[in-house]
PDB file of C-alpha atoms and ligand atoms in Angstrom:
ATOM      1  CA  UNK A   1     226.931  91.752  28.181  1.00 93.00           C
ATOM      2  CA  UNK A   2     230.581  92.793  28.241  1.00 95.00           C
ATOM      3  CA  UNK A   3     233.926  92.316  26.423  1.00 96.00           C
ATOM      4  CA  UNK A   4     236.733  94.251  24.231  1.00 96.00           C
ATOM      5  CA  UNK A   5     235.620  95.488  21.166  1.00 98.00           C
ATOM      6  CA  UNK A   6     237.790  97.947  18.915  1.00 98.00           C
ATOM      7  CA  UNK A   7     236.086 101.058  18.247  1.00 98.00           C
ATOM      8  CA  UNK A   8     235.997 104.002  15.108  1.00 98.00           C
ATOM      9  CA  UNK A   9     234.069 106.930  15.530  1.00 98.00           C
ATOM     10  CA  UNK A  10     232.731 107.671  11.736  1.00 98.00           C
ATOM     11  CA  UNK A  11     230.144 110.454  12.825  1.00 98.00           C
ATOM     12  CA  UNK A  12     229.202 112.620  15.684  1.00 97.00           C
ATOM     13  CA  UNK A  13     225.852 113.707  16.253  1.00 95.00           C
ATOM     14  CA  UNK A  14     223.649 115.183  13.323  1.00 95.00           C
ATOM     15  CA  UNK A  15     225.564 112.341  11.110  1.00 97.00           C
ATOM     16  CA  UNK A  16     228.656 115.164  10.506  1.00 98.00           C
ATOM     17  CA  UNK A  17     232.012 112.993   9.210  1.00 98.00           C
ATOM     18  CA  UNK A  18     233.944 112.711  12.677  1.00 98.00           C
ATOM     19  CA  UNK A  19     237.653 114.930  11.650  1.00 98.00           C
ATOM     20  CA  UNK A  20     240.718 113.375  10.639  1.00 98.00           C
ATOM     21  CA  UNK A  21     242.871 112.603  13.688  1.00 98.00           C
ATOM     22  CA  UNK A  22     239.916 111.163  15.593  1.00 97.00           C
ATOM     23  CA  UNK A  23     239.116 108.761  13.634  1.00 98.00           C
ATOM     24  CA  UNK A  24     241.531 105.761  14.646  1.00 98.00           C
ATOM     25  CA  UNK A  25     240.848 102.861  15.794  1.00 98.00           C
ATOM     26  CA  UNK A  26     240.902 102.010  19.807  1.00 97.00           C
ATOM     27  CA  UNK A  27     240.424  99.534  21.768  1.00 96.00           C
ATOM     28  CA  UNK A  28     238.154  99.769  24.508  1.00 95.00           C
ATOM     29  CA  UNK A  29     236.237  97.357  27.368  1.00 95.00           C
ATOM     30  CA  UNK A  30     232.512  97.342  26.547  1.00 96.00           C
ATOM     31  CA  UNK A  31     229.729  96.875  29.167  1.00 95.00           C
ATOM     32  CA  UNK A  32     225.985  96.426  28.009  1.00 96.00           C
ATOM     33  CA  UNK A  33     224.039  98.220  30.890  1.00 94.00           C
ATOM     34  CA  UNK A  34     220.491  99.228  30.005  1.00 94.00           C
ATOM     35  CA  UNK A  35     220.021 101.106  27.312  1.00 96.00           C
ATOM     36  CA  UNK A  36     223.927 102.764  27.599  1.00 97.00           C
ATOM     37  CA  UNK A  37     227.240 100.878  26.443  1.00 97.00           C
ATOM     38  CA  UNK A  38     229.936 101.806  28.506  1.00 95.00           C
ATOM     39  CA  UNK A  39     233.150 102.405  27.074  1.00 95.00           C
ATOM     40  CA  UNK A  40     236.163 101.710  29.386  1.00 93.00           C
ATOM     41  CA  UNK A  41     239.516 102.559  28.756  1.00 88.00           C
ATOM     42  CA  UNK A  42     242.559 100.383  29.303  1.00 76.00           C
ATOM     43  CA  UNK A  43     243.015  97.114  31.337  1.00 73.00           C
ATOM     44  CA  UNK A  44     239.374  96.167  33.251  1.00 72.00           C
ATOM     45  CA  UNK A  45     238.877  96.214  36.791  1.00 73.00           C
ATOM     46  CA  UNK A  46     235.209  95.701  37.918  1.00 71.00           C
ATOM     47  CA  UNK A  47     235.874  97.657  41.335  1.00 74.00           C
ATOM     48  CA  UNK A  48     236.880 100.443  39.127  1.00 75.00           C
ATOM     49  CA  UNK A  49     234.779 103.421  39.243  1.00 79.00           C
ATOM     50  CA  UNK A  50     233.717 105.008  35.732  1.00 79.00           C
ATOM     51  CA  UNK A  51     236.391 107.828  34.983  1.00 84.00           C
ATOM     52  CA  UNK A  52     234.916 111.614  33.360  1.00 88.00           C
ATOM     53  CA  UNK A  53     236.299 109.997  30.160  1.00 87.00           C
ATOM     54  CA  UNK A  54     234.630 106.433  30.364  1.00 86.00           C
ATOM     55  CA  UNK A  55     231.378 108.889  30.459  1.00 88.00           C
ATOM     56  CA  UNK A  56     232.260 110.613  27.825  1.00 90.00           C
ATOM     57  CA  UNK A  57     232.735 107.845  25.792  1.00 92.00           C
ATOM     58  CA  UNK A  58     229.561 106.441  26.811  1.00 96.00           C
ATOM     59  CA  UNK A  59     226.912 105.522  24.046  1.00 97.00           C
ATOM     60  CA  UNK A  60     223.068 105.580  24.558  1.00 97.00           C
ATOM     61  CA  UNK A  61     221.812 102.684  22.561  1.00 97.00           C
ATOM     62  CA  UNK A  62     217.918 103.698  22.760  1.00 97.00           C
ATOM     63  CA  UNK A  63     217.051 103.730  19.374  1.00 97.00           C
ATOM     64  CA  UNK A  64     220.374 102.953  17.888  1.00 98.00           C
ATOM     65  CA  UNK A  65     220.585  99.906  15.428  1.00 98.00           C
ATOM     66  CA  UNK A  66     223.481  97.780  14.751  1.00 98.00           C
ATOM     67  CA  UNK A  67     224.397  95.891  11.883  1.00 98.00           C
ATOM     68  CA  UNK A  68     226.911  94.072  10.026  1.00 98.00           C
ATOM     69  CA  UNK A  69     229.854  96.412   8.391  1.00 98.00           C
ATOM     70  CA  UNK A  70     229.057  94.574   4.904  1.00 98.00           C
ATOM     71  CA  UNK A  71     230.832  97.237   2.832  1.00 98.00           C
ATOM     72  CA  UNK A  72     234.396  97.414   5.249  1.00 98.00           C
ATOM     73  CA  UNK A  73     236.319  95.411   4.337  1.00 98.00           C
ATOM     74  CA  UNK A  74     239.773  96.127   6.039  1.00 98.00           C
ATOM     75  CA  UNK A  75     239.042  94.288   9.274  1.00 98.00           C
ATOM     76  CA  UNK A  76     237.496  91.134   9.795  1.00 98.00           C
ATOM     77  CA  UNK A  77     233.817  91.194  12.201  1.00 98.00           C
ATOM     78  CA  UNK A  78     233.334  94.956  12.552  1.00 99.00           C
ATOM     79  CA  UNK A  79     229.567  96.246  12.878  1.00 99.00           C
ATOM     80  CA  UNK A  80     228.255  99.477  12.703  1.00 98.00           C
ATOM     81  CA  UNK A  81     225.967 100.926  15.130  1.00 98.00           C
ATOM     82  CA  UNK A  82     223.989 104.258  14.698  1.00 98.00           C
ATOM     83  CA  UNK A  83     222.726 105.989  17.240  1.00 98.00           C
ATOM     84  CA  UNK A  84     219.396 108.251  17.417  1.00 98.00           C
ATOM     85  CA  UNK A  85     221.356 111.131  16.826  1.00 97.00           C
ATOM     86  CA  UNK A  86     223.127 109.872  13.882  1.00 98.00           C
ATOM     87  CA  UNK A  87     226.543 109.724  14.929  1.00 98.00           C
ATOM     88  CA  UNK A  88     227.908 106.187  13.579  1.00 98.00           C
ATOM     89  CA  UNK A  89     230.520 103.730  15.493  1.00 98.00           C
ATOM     90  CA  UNK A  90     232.623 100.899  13.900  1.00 98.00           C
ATOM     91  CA  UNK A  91     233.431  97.774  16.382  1.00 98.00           C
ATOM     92  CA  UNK A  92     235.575  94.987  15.699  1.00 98.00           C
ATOM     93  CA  UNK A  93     234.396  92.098  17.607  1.00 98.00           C
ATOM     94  CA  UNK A  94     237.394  89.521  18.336  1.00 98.00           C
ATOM     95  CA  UNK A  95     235.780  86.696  16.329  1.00 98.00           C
ATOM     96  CA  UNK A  96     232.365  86.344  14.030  1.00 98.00           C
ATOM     97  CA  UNK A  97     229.954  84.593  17.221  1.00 98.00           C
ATOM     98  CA  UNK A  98     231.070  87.768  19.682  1.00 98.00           C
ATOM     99  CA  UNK A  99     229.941  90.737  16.701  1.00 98.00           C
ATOM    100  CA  UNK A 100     226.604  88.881  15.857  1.00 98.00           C
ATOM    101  CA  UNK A 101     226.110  88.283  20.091  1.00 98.00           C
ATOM    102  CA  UNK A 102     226.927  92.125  20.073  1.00 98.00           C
ATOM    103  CA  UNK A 103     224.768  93.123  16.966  1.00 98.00           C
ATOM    104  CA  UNK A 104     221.517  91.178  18.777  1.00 98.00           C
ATOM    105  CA  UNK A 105     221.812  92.194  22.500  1.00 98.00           C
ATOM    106  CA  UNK A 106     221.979  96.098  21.337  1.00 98.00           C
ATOM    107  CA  UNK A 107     219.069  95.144  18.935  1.00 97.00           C
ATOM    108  CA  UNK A 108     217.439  93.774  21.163  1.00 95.00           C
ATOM    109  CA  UNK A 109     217.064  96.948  23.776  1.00 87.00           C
TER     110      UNK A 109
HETATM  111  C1  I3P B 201     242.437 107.589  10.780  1.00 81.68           C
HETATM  112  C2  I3P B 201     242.996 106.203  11.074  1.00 81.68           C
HETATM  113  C3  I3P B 201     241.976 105.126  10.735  1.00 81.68           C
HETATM  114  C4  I3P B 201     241.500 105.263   9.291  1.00 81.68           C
HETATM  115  C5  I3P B 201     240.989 106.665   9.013  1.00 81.68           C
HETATM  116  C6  I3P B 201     242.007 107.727   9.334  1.00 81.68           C
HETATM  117  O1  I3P B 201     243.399 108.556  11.079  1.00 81.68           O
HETATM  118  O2  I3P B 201     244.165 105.995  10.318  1.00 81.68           O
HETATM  119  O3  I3P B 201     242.560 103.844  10.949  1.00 81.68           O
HETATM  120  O4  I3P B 201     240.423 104.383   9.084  1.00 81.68           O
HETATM  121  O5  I3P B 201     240.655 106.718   7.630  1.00 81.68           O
HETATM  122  O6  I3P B 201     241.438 109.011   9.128  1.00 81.68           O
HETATM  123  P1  I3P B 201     243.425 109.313  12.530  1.00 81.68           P
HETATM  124  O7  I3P B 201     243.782 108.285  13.560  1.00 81.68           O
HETATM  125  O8  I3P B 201     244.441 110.361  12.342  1.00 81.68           O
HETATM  126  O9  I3P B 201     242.049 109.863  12.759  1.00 81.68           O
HETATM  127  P2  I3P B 201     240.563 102.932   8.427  1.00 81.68           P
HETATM  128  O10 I3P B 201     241.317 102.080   9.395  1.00 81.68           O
HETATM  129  O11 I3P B 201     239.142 102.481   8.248  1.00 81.68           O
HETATM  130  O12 I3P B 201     241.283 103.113   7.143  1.00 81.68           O
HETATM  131  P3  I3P B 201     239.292 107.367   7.070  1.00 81.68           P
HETATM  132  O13 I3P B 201     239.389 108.841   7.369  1.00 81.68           O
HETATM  133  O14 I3P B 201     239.287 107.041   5.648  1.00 81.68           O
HETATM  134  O15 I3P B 201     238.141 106.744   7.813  1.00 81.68           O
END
């Protein structure tokens, strides 16, 4: 699975509050590839190679659960998603069908 979602990093790994200035909202494109969701910067191109920063950005979803962002209420079809180490995403999903699609594919790994 693939598509734009908007990301927020809440918290990095051990569930610490990600610091102010990284905590904005970006957009990025998202590929579903086993148990990792890429993270690609800027405009996609599927003959692109993965930069060092697409890596970096990378997420292992093994053990991770998603749900829906219930309690945020300043955008419209965000999810979280926490991963095994605790550290805790936002995504917007550009309409309700594409977050719950998101929200059961990760699930689902
Ligand atoms: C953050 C940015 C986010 C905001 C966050 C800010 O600043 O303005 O949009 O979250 O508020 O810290 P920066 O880009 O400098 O990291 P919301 O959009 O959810 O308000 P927060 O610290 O209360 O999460």
């Amino acid at each position: 699975k693939n598509g734009f979602l908007v990301r927020k990093v809440h918290a990095d790994s051990d569930g610490k509050r990600t610091p102010r200035g990284k905590r904005g909202w970006k957009t990025f494109y998202v590929i579903l590839k086993g148990l990792i969701l890429y993270l690609q910067k800027g405009e996609y191109r599927p003959e692109k190679q993965l930069s060092e920063e697409d890596l970096k950005n990378a997420v292992s979803i093994h053990h991770s659960l998603a749900m829906k962002a219930s309690d945020y209420s300043k955008r419209p079809n965000v999810f979280y998603l926490r991963t095994a180490d605790w550290r805790v995403y936002l995504f917007q999903a550009p309409n309700a069908e594409q977050m719950q699609s998101w929200i059961t594919r990760i699930n689902a790994v």
